[in-house]
């Protein structure tokens, strides 16, 4: 109390005392406390030390405000010259009186935050700052935890603001030798690591420093990668062994900085919700950290996530034989794929799932990557739930902005265009009406036989064009397939007696055009940076003699498409969803193979169109054996649309639902073909 009275009296008697004298007075008042006081057990809050420190900060702030920008005043000179920060560090380390460490941390934090001029380059600042960093985290859940985090974050912010400053920290430790560098660089970031959850922002600032030396220090000389991945693994292992895929898919979007705990409410929604949100929140943090990180640091962290989490933990889960386990792990992987946005982590995840192979896929080598092979096989699993979930996973995957996905799954098999006929004319099979004997002669259909006006022909961008004519017998005109022929070839595939959409308002082909236009525009945006040729590979440069294999992924999709009349409605919806999305990509070979009904296929090869043709042929035979086929078909369609209440069971329900999906899929493909033609024509000179 007497000390406080002296301070009050002094300010009353000498209000205009020079700032430096005032600053020195407050500092000496602190040092005199340690000389004059014998009771070192009283808490610091019972002394005037906090008040003196606060006054010193106010004086330094006022001094800087009153001087030219960047000019160091006498008070700051005094602080630097007399090594006040070194002394405060010593007092804070001893925590004498009790609570002094907290006061010192606060003083350092406010000093760095409030003073605009660069302080860290001064040796009498960065040296004690580094020592104080080392002091942080020595005791977990210490009373100074909040102050430590605030101090570390302001240091990170200053380093982010002036990245070159990190060199002062690195050099300080290099001077101590190899061991010192390791210990020092660990402490530059590991205090933050002890409080990883609460100090996420500070750590993100550290990894984003553009200095290569800082990135190397963080990734090679600290436990950063290990601590990030260990936490990810522990959160994943805390998840229930069995979870409803719908819960995993529909749980609200998470953000690592906005994770709100409500244990009672979470548990009431579904078991494991809290654990799932915690895992997804930490995954989001790792993803954002990698996105913000310096390029080399991002690559190292992403590789660590691949090895320590994806390979070590997720792969065994995906390769297990338990159907419940497969379903849960596949649903979780699907959610992970959906959530990952950083380029480096996405790349590592794709290499984990699909491998890094670039050469054409063959039947002999398609199993060389066991996980890729297993996942594709799961698209045709005995369990419909697993099939649907795995198909959803691939639907999600092909929409990610990474070129290797489509190359691995599709394009490496289509690169040589060896799905096309390559026999000399005299060795080809006898032609019937200009077509091979087993081809579907669409030219006989009156819709296809109409004369075409010049305006309806393709022009401009050649990526939409089909393969060049190979012989006079080829039915194409100038190498261009007329768009209305392509559209009608899909619309007319399903026979009239198997169509039901024209009985229901608002289910015409035109309903797909708007969605196809939007999706195609989005897909073109995704592929814009990819090195895709505008035209198909010139025919004469293709290796047409090598045997064609459609690739494991398309093989499974085509096999499932071929069974559309005999498999559940939900499976059919998912198979056609994946195929329609693949058809939207603006790659010339993909377009040719999936959307050109008129390509001359090599013997033993199939295309999407030829698969559908065989399904329609089977359907025509089966329709004859079902009484009242058309009324039953219309009833099932209305029930699916919610226009009719559920009533008595309808015979051949699976077949009827399959026919409806088939009709809708053909309309969707027709819309996609038209939109791609329109886009190509619009962009032509």
XYZ file of C-alpha atoms in Angstrom, residues 58-676:
619
model
C 1.970 2.067 -21.940
C 5.077 4.279 -21.968
C 6.690 2.299 -24.811
C 3.471 2.492 -26.846
C 3.114 6.226 -26.207
C 6.743 6.836 -27.104
C 6.409 5.089 -30.447
C 3.201 6.959 -31.189
C 4.910 10.315 -30.624
C 7.975 9.612 -32.769
C 8.719 9.252 -36.464
C 7.831 5.894 -37.953
C 10.620 3.375 -37.390
C 12.597 5.625 -35.037
C 13.678 4.004 -31.769
C 13.000 6.154 -28.690
C 15.091 6.390 -25.498
C 12.732 4.123 -23.528
C 13.043 1.346 -26.105
C 16.800 1.941 -26.247
C 16.921 1.546 -22.472
C 14.926 -1.726 -22.636
C 17.292 -3.126 -25.267
C 20.553 -1.849 -23.798
C 19.806 -2.999 -20.233
C 18.561 -6.418 -21.412
C 15.272 -6.019 -19.587
C 13.699 -8.908 -21.503
C 16.562 -11.215 -20.454
C 16.008 -10.253 -16.827
C 12.251 -10.756 -17.103
C 12.823 -14.187 -18.670
C 14.991 -15.178 -15.680
C 12.315 -13.975 -13.256
C 9.610 -15.779 -15.214
C 11.568 -19.008 -15.334
C 11.972 -18.915 -11.552
C 8.293 -17.939 -11.250
C 9.244 -15.707 -8.355
C 7.036 -14.437 -6.876
C 4.437 -17.094 -7.768
C 2.604 -16.062 -10.929
C 5.560 -14.105 -12.318
C 5.841 -16.420 -15.337
C 2.303 -15.467 -16.312
C 3.135 -11.751 -16.014
C 6.298 -12.131 -18.108
C 4.457 -14.022 -20.872
C 1.808 -11.306 -20.961
C 4.447 -8.568 -21.124
C 6.275 -10.261 -24.027
C 2.995 -10.855 -25.872
C 1.757 -7.285 -25.553
C 5.164 -5.841 -26.380
C 5.379 -7.802 -29.661
C 1.729 -7.113 -30.473
C 1.599 -3.367 -29.718
C 4.992 -2.123 -30.937
C 4.984 -1.573 -34.680
C 8.715 -1.321 -35.243
C 10.481 -4.677 -35.826
C 11.828 -5.919 -32.495
C 12.720 -9.547 -33.231
C 15.867 -8.726 -35.265
C 17.449 -7.295 -32.073
C 19.591 -9.915 -30.368
C 18.363 -8.700 -26.965
C 14.828 -9.481 -28.100
C 14.983 -12.655 -30.173
C 17.378 -14.371 -27.763
C 15.103 -14.055 -24.687
C 12.059 -14.713 -26.883
C 13.628 -17.997 -27.987
C 14.414 -18.887 -24.373
C 10.832 -18.164 -23.387
C 9.597 -20.354 -26.248
C 11.665 -23.192 -24.789
C 10.077 -22.548 -21.409
C 6.572 -22.996 -22.812
C 5.066 -26.454 -22.620
C 7.446 -27.747 -19.947
C 4.406 -28.444 -17.782
C 1.235 -29.697 -19.471
C -2.058 -28.041 -18.470
C -0.061 -25.440 -16.558
C -1.809 -22.371 -15.100
C 0.024 -20.319 -17.740
C -1.350 -22.354 -20.638
C -3.474 -19.550 -22.117
C -0.659 -17.025 -21.827
C 1.771 -19.471 -23.439
C -0.538 -20.006 -26.399
C -1.091 -16.265 -26.871
C 2.654 -15.646 -26.719
C 3.442 -18.414 -29.217
C 0.750 -17.216 -31.588
C 2.040 -13.646 -31.622
C 5.548 -14.952 -32.349
C 4.126 -16.981 -35.237
C 2.221 -13.970 -36.502
C 5.407 -11.882 -36.494
C 7.266 -14.602 -38.390
C 4.439 -14.828 -40.902
C 4.496 -11.048 -41.302
C 8.273 -11.010 -41.918
C 9.332 -14.553 -42.909
C 13.040 -13.662 -43.037
C 12.940 -13.304 -39.233
C 12.881 -17.092 -38.922
C 16.553 -17.047 -39.854
C 17.400 -15.289 -36.580
C 15.907 -18.250 -34.734
C 17.555 -20.847 -36.942
C 20.968 -19.161 -36.823
C 20.842 -18.912 -33.036
C 20.583 -22.647 -32.824
C 23.056 -23.426 -35.577
C 25.641 -21.592 -33.482
C 25.144 -24.250 -30.836
C 26.116 -27.072 -33.176
C 24.137 -29.894 -34.767
C 22.479 -31.042 -31.562
C 21.594 -27.487 -30.633
C 19.985 -26.920 -34.010
C 17.785 -29.945 -33.505
C 16.713 -28.947 -30.018
C 16.252 -25.295 -30.939
C 14.212 -25.893 -34.053
C 12.063 -28.335 -32.121
C 11.286 -25.639 -29.593
C 10.513 -23.073 -32.299
C 7.453 -25.143 -33.212
C 6.947 -27.900 -30.578
C 5.556 -25.555 -27.797
C 2.794 -25.031 -30.167
C 2.707 -28.814 -30.668
C 2.030 -29.451 -26.979
C -1.122 -27.367 -27.335
C -1.903 -28.518 -30.828
C -5.660 -28.262 -30.667
C -5.764 -24.787 -29.156
C -2.756 -23.479 -31.064
C -3.822 -24.582 -34.561
C -3.730 -21.114 -36.001
C -0.223 -20.443 -34.773
C 1.053 -23.709 -36.195
C -0.603 -22.931 -39.511
C 1.241 -19.631 -39.602
C 4.519 -21.458 -38.988
C 4.131 -24.009 -41.787
C 3.176 -21.286 -44.253
C 6.493 -19.468 -43.834
C 8.001 -19.326 -47.359
C 11.570 -19.795 -46.136
C 12.821 -23.259 -47.276
C 14.999 -23.476 -44.156
C 11.933 -23.053 -41.939
C 10.033 -25.730 -43.879
C 12.961 -28.126 -43.591
C 13.299 -27.415 -39.890
C 9.630 -28.101 -39.234
C 9.412 -31.320 -41.221
C 12.822 -32.844 -40.467
C 13.749 -31.632 -36.990
C 10.419 -31.686 -35.168
C 7.711 -34.217 -34.446
C 5.194 -32.191 -36.467
C 4.314 -34.920 -38.994
C 4.177 -37.601 -36.335
C 1.973 -35.594 -34.000
C -0.438 -34.619 -36.791
C -0.815 -38.183 -38.039
C -0.877 -39.778 -34.577
C -3.804 -37.592 -33.633
C -5.580 -38.406 -36.905
C -5.071 -42.123 -36.283
C -6.254 -41.916 -32.675
C -9.429 -40.087 -33.713
C -10.080 -42.680 -36.438
C -9.544 -45.597 -34.064
C -12.002 -44.031 -31.607
C -14.804 -44.466 -34.154
C -17.303 -47.324 -33.653
C -16.539 -50.455 -35.672
C -19.968 -50.235 -37.274
C -21.701 -47.044 -38.358
C -24.679 -46.321 -40.581
C -23.291 -45.045 -43.925
C -26.127 -42.530 -44.064
C -24.997 -41.025 -40.737
C -21.439 -40.729 -42.050
C -22.611 -39.172 -45.302
C -25.078 -36.685 -43.821
C -23.319 -35.500 -40.657
C -22.997 -31.749 -40.895
C -19.987 -30.147 -42.511
C -17.146 -29.665 -40.074
C -14.573 -26.934 -39.696
C -11.641 -27.387 -37.368
C -12.025 -23.879 -35.982
C -15.757 -24.169 -35.337
C -16.052 -27.557 -33.655
C -18.702 -27.201 -30.931
C -19.076 -29.956 -28.359
C -22.507 -31.048 -27.194
C -21.998 -34.599 -25.954
C -25.585 -35.168 -24.845
C -27.105 -33.904 -28.077
C -24.554 -35.705 -30.266
C -25.124 -39.040 -28.537
C -28.874 -38.676 -28.982
C -28.547 -38.315 -32.761
C -26.447 -41.447 -33.348
C -23.765 -43.371 -31.516
C -20.332 -42.193 -32.515
C -21.364 -38.767 -33.801
C -18.990 -36.941 -31.441
C -16.101 -39.232 -32.397
C -16.905 -38.789 -36.097
C -17.009 -34.995 -35.856
C -13.729 -34.990 -33.930
C -12.082 -37.110 -36.628
C -13.462 -35.028 -39.496
C -12.506 -31.798 -37.719
C -8.911 -32.931 -37.318
C -8.833 -34.175 -40.903
C -10.055 -30.738 -41.966
C -7.280 -29.130 -39.939
C -4.602 -31.357 -41.493
C -6.022 -30.639 -44.950
C -6.056 -26.870 -44.388
C -2.583 -26.975 -42.834
C -1.221 -28.743 -45.926
C -3.044 -26.272 -48.189
C -1.456 -23.305 -46.395
C 1.977 -24.875 -45.960
C 5.075 -24.009 -47.934
C 5.246 -26.354 -50.960
C 8.005 -28.671 -49.767
C 6.533 -28.820 -46.255
C 3.098 -29.624 -47.709
C 4.542 -32.530 -49.712
C 6.289 -34.022 -46.669
C 3.234 -33.714 -44.412
C 0.933 -35.176 -47.096
C 3.260 -38.170 -47.575
C 3.266 -38.705 -43.807
C -0.547 -38.767 -43.782
C -0.496 -41.281 -46.630
C 1.947 -43.647 -44.927
C 0.860 -43.316 -41.302
C -2.888 -43.065 -41.814
C -4.040 -44.256 -45.225
C -1.612 -47.158 -45.688
C -1.168 -48.238 -42.066
C -4.730 -47.779 -40.819
C -7.265 -47.430 -43.640
C -5.927 -50.027 -46.074
C -6.393 -52.990 -43.692
C -9.920 -51.736 -42.990
C -10.757 -51.604 -46.695
C -9.168 -55.002 -47.408
C -10.996 -56.879 -44.627
C -13.616 -59.534 -45.354
C -16.261 -58.465 -42.842
C -19.100 -56.901 -44.813
C -20.014 -54.579 -41.940
C -16.414 -53.440 -41.665
C -16.078 -52.952 -45.437
C -19.264 -50.902 -45.561
C -18.260 -48.625 -42.675
C -14.688 -48.069 -43.861
C -15.826 -47.417 -47.444
C -18.387 -44.880 -46.239
C -15.682 -43.163 -44.175
C -13.298 -43.138 -47.141
C -16.024 -41.620 -49.294
C -16.488 -38.841 -46.731
C -12.717 -38.292 -46.577
C -12.504 -38.006 -50.385
C -15.326 -35.491 -50.337
C -13.613 -33.396 -47.689
C -9.989 -33.286 -48.892
C -9.220 -30.179 -50.958
C -5.484 -29.554 -50.608
C -3.587 -30.446 -53.770
C -0.749 -32.300 -52.035
C -2.974 -34.441 -49.796
C -5.373 -35.171 -52.649
C -2.448 -36.374 -54.781
C -1.154 -38.699 -52.069
C -4.641 -40.049 -51.392
C -5.151 -40.811 -55.089
C -1.817 -42.588 -55.343
C -2.823 -44.601 -52.279
C -6.158 -45.597 -53.836
C -5.205 -46.083 -57.488
C -1.446 -46.464 -57.570
C 0.978 -44.387 -59.616
C 1.074 -46.582 -62.752
C 0.727 -44.791 -66.099
C 1.107 -47.610 -68.629
C -1.971 -49.154 -70.348
C -3.946 -51.522 -68.166
C -4.154 -55.164 -69.242
C -5.990 -58.160 -67.853
C -2.611 -59.482 -66.723
C -1.619 -56.407 -64.716
C -4.972 -55.123 -63.496
C -4.473 -56.760 -60.091
C -0.949 -55.413 -59.511
C -2.327 -52.822 -57.079
C -4.306 -54.911 -54.548
C -6.277 -52.026 -53.013
C -7.290 -50.535 -56.362
C -8.304 -53.978 -57.582
C -10.325 -54.697 -54.432
C -12.157 -51.366 -54.514
C -13.166 -51.808 -58.148
C -14.279 -55.372 -57.427
C -16.429 -54.017 -54.592
C -18.451 -52.136 -57.235
C -19.799 -55.589 -58.130
C -19.988 -57.057 -54.632
C -22.518 -59.635 -53.530
C -23.708 -57.090 -50.993
C -25.747 -54.426 -52.761
C -24.987 -51.975 -49.958
C -21.244 -52.369 -50.475
C -21.655 -52.072 -54.251
C -23.671 -48.868 -53.933
C -21.297 -47.309 -51.407
C -18.216 -48.156 -53.494
C -19.847 -46.790 -56.640
C -20.595 -43.592 -54.726
C -16.963 -43.475 -53.699
C -15.837 -43.607 -57.329
C -18.495 -41.077 -58.324
C -17.017 -38.739 -55.721
C -13.468 -39.538 -56.764
C -13.850 -38.827 -60.497
C -15.121 -35.335 -59.685
C -11.950 -34.341 -57.821
C -9.638 -31.968 -59.701
C -6.814 -34.397 -60.381
C -5.899 -35.692 -63.835
C -4.397 -38.972 -62.614
C -7.814 -40.275 -61.511
C -9.267 -40.439 -65.013
C -5.971 -41.530 -66.508
C -5.680 -44.450 -64.104
C -9.307 -45.558 -64.329
C -10.037 -44.917 -68.016
C -7.785 -42.980 -70.339
C -4.719 -45.201 -70.303
C -6.925 -47.974 -71.720
C -8.377 -45.742 -74.454
C -5.153 -43.941 -75.394
C -4.427 -45.968 -78.569
C -8.064 -46.101 -79.737
C -7.581 -49.812 -80.365
C -11.260 -50.417 -79.679
C -11.714 -49.453 -83.362
C -11.662 -51.890 -86.291
C -8.232 -52.083 -87.947
C -8.535 -54.779 -90.584
C -7.905 -54.235 -94.267
C -11.155 -54.094 -96.208
C -10.757 -57.568 -97.752
C -10.290 -59.178 -94.311
C -13.350 -57.662 -92.684
C -16.509 -59.574 -91.989
C -19.138 -59.466 -94.739
C -21.226 -56.308 -94.527
C -24.997 -56.214 -94.464
C -26.389 -52.839 -95.566
C -23.006 -51.272 -94.908
C -22.722 -52.674 -91.383
C -21.121 -55.777 -89.829
C -23.653 -58.588 -89.513
C -23.884 -58.232 -85.701
C -24.249 -54.434 -85.711
C -27.479 -52.629 -84.924
C -28.663 -51.009 -88.150
C -29.983 -47.696 -86.935
C -30.095 -46.314 -90.465
C -33.307 -48.288 -91.070
C -35.064 -46.288 -88.387
C -37.040 -43.457 -90.055
C -35.793 -41.041 -87.400
C -32.255 -41.610 -88.603
C -32.972 -41.612 -92.322
C -34.076 -37.977 -92.591
C -31.970 -35.725 -94.766
C -29.848 -33.359 -92.747
C -29.569 -29.658 -93.333
C -26.046 -28.177 -93.389
C -26.810 -26.309 -90.162
C -27.222 -29.565 -88.249
C -23.741 -30.821 -89.021
C -20.894 -30.552 -86.554
C -18.368 -27.808 -87.099
C -15.448 -26.319 -85.248
C -13.938 -28.203 -82.319
C -12.778 -31.614 -83.470
C -12.749 -33.193 -80.026
C -16.418 -33.920 -80.522
C -15.875 -35.511 -83.907
C -15.843 -39.250 -84.250
C -13.050 -41.243 -85.860
C -12.207 -40.476 -89.509
C -13.877 -42.660 -92.171
C -11.912 -45.836 -92.732
C -13.563 -47.045 -95.898
C -16.208 -46.079 -98.440
C -18.572 -48.407 -96.583
C -18.331 -46.389 -93.404
C -21.655 -44.656 -92.889
C -20.221 -41.371 -91.589
C -20.310 -38.186 -93.579
C -17.007 -36.296 -93.847
C -15.901 -37.818 -90.545
C -18.662 -35.968 -88.678
C -21.555 -37.736 -87.004
C -24.693 -35.639 -87.222
C -25.822 -34.659 -83.767
C -29.470 -35.501 -84.214
C -28.499 -38.973 -85.296
C -26.512 -39.446 -82.108
C -29.291 -37.997 -79.952
C -31.969 -40.104 -81.617
C -29.840 -43.218 -81.517
C -30.018 -43.052 -77.721
C -33.632 -41.859 -77.537
C -34.826 -44.655 -79.841
C -32.868 -47.476 -78.250
C -35.680 -48.364 -75.852
C -38.677 -49.599 -77.886
C -41.963 -47.720 -77.586
C -43.677 -50.545 -75.716
C -41.009 -50.271 -73.006
C -41.296 -46.489 -72.627
C -43.401 -44.910 -69.924
C -42.113 -41.356 -69.515
C -44.403 -39.879 -72.172
C -47.382 -40.893 -69.990
C -46.131 -38.711 -67.136
C -45.861 -34.941 -67.466
C -42.459 -33.319 -67.009
C -40.310 -36.402 -67.649
C -39.199 -35.741 -71.229
C -35.685 -35.751 -72.608
C -35.488 -31.963 -72.376
C -35.571 -32.138 -68.564
C -31.994 -33.454 -68.667
C -30.637 -30.676 -70.865
C -30.277 -28.026 -68.180
C -28.473 -30.355 -65.772
C -26.227 -31.634 -68.557
C -25.313 -28.083 -69.570
C -24.420 -27.061 -66.008
C -22.473 -30.225 -65.281
C -20.558 -30.117 -68.562
C -19.545 -26.513 -67.874
C -18.345 -27.510 -64.402
C -16.393 -30.480 -65.737
C -14.752 -28.342 -68.418
C -13.656 -25.990 -65.636
C -12.099 -28.880 -63.726
C -10.231 -30.140 -66.807
C -9.101 -26.760 -68.100
C -5.531 -27.077 -66.810
C -5.112 -30.658 -67.975
C -3.072 -31.564 -71.009
C -5.910 -32.985 -73.063
C -5.690 -32.768 -76.825
C -8.592 -31.115 -78.590
C -8.744 -33.867 -81.203
C -8.576 -37.647 -81.017
C -5.127 -39.115 -81.486
C -4.527 -39.388 -85.260
C -5.588 -42.796 -86.458
C -2.320 -43.497 -88.238
C -0.385 -42.862 -84.989
C -2.468 -45.248 -82.900
C -1.222 -48.724 -82.065
C -4.325 -50.511 -83.284
C -2.623 -53.915 -83.368
C -2.293 -54.166 -79.582
C -5.201 -56.061 -77.982
C -7.843 -53.788 -76.474
C -8.794 -54.071 -72.815
C -11.394 -51.610 -71.602
C -9.810 -51.497 -68.159
C -10.962 -53.019 -64.895
C -13.177 -50.076 -63.939
C -15.098 -49.883 -67.218
C -15.313 -53.668 -67.335
C -17.130 -53.754 -63.999
C -19.374 -50.823 -64.963
C -20.277 -52.393 -68.314
C -20.912 -55.760 -66.654
C -23.275 -54.120 -64.173
C -24.925 -52.118 -66.948
C -25.503 -55.369 -68.808
C -27.461 -56.672 -65.785
C -29.626 -53.573 -65.379
C -32.828 -55.609 -65.813
C -31.917 -57.998 -63.002
C -30.432 -55.882 -60.223
C -31.954 -53.550 -57.625
C -33.188 -50.089 -58.542
C -30.728 -48.352 -56.188
C -27.767 -50.191 -57.749
C -28.923 -49.215 -61.240
C -29.241 -45.570 -60.256
C -25.673 -45.556 -58.983
C -24.180 -47.385 -61.970
C -25.833 -45.009 -64.432
C -24.845 -41.996 -62.302
C -21.161 -42.935 -62.608
C -21.397 -43.646 -66.344
C -23.208 -40.389 -67.088
C -20.564 -38.395 -65.224
C -17.812 -40.135 -67.162
C -19.629 -39.239 -70.399
C -19.557 -35.554 -69.455
C -15.767 -35.225 -69.530
C -14.489 -33.399 -72.619
C -11.816 -35.910 -73.576
C -12.006 -36.927 -77.259
C -11.402 -40.646 -76.693
C -13.788 -40.841 -73.763
C -16.429 -39.048 -75.774
C -15.888 -41.314 -78.779
C -15.993 -44.515 -76.764
C -18.981 -43.665 -74.569
C -21.148 -41.404 -76.730
C -20.584 -42.295 -80.395
C -23.000 -45.058 -81.454
C -21.459 -45.230 -84.925
C -17.876 -46.204 -84.198
C -16.752 -49.365 -85.949
C -15.726 -51.547 -83.014
C -12.952 -54.091 -83.333
C -14.012 -57.738 -82.909
C -14.586 -58.673 -79.278
C -14.767 -55.041 -78.149
C -17.769 -53.368 -76.639
C -18.768 -49.770 -76.050
C -21.400 -48.255 -73.790
C -23.809 -48.141 -76.717
C -23.225 -51.767 -77.669
C -23.811 -52.854 -74.054
C -27.159 -51.026 -73.999
C -28.087 -52.556 -77.372
C -27.639 -56.043 -75.950
C -29.761 -55.136 -72.915
C -32.539 -53.899 -75.218
C -32.349 -57.106 -77.243
C -32.811 -59.129 -74.051
C -35.658 -56.834 -72.975
C -37.547 -57.362 -76.243
C -37.587 -61.103 -75.646
C -38.688 -60.792 -72.019
C -41.481 -58.284 -72.693
C -43.311 -60.958 -74.671
C -43.551 -63.179 -71.601
C -45.079 -60.552 -69.268
C -48.816 -59.905 -69.409
C -50.023 -56.285 -69.167
C -46.445 -55.120 -69.394
C -47.146 -51.461 -70.278
C -49.785 -50.788 -67.557
C -47.534 -52.400 -64.947
C -44.594 -50.339 -66.151
C -46.585 -47.106 -65.896
C -47.806 -48.008 -62.392
C -44.269 -48.660 -61.191
C -43.064 -45.340 -62.656
C -45.839 -43.434 -60.895
C -45.025 -45.155 -57.621
C -41.356 -44.264 -57.966
C -42.368 -40.639 -58.567
C -44.726 -40.663 -55.582
C -47.755 -40.150 -57.841
C -49.355 -43.442 -56.805
C -49.551 -44.907 -53.275
C -47.836 -48.178 -52.551
C -50.302 -50.984 -53.029
C -50.229 -54.627 -53.933
C -46.959 -56.074 -55.156
C -46.343 -55.943 -58.880
C -44.825 -58.950 -60.601
C -41.381 -58.517 -62.189
C -40.740 -55.390 -60.112
C -36.939 -55.536 -60.529
C -37.273 -55.821 -64.314
C -39.805 -52.989 -64.540
C -37.669 -50.677 -62.407
C -34.664 -51.591 -64.542
C -36.546 -50.656 -67.724
C -37.447 -47.254 -66.246
C -33.817 -46.568 -65.288
C -32.706 -47.691 -68.756
C -35.112 -45.284 -70.467
C -34.038 -42.382 -68.262
C -30.361 -43.183 -68.761
C -30.734 -43.155 -72.535
C -32.439 -39.746 -72.324
C -29.625 -38.487 -70.121
C -26.949 -39.687 -72.558
C -28.846 -38.039 -75.419
C -28.907 -34.741 -73.504
C -25.187 -34.957 -72.730
C -24.372 -35.657 -76.388
C -26.446 -32.680 -77.496
C -24.924 -30.305 -74.926
C -21.385 -31.329 -75.879
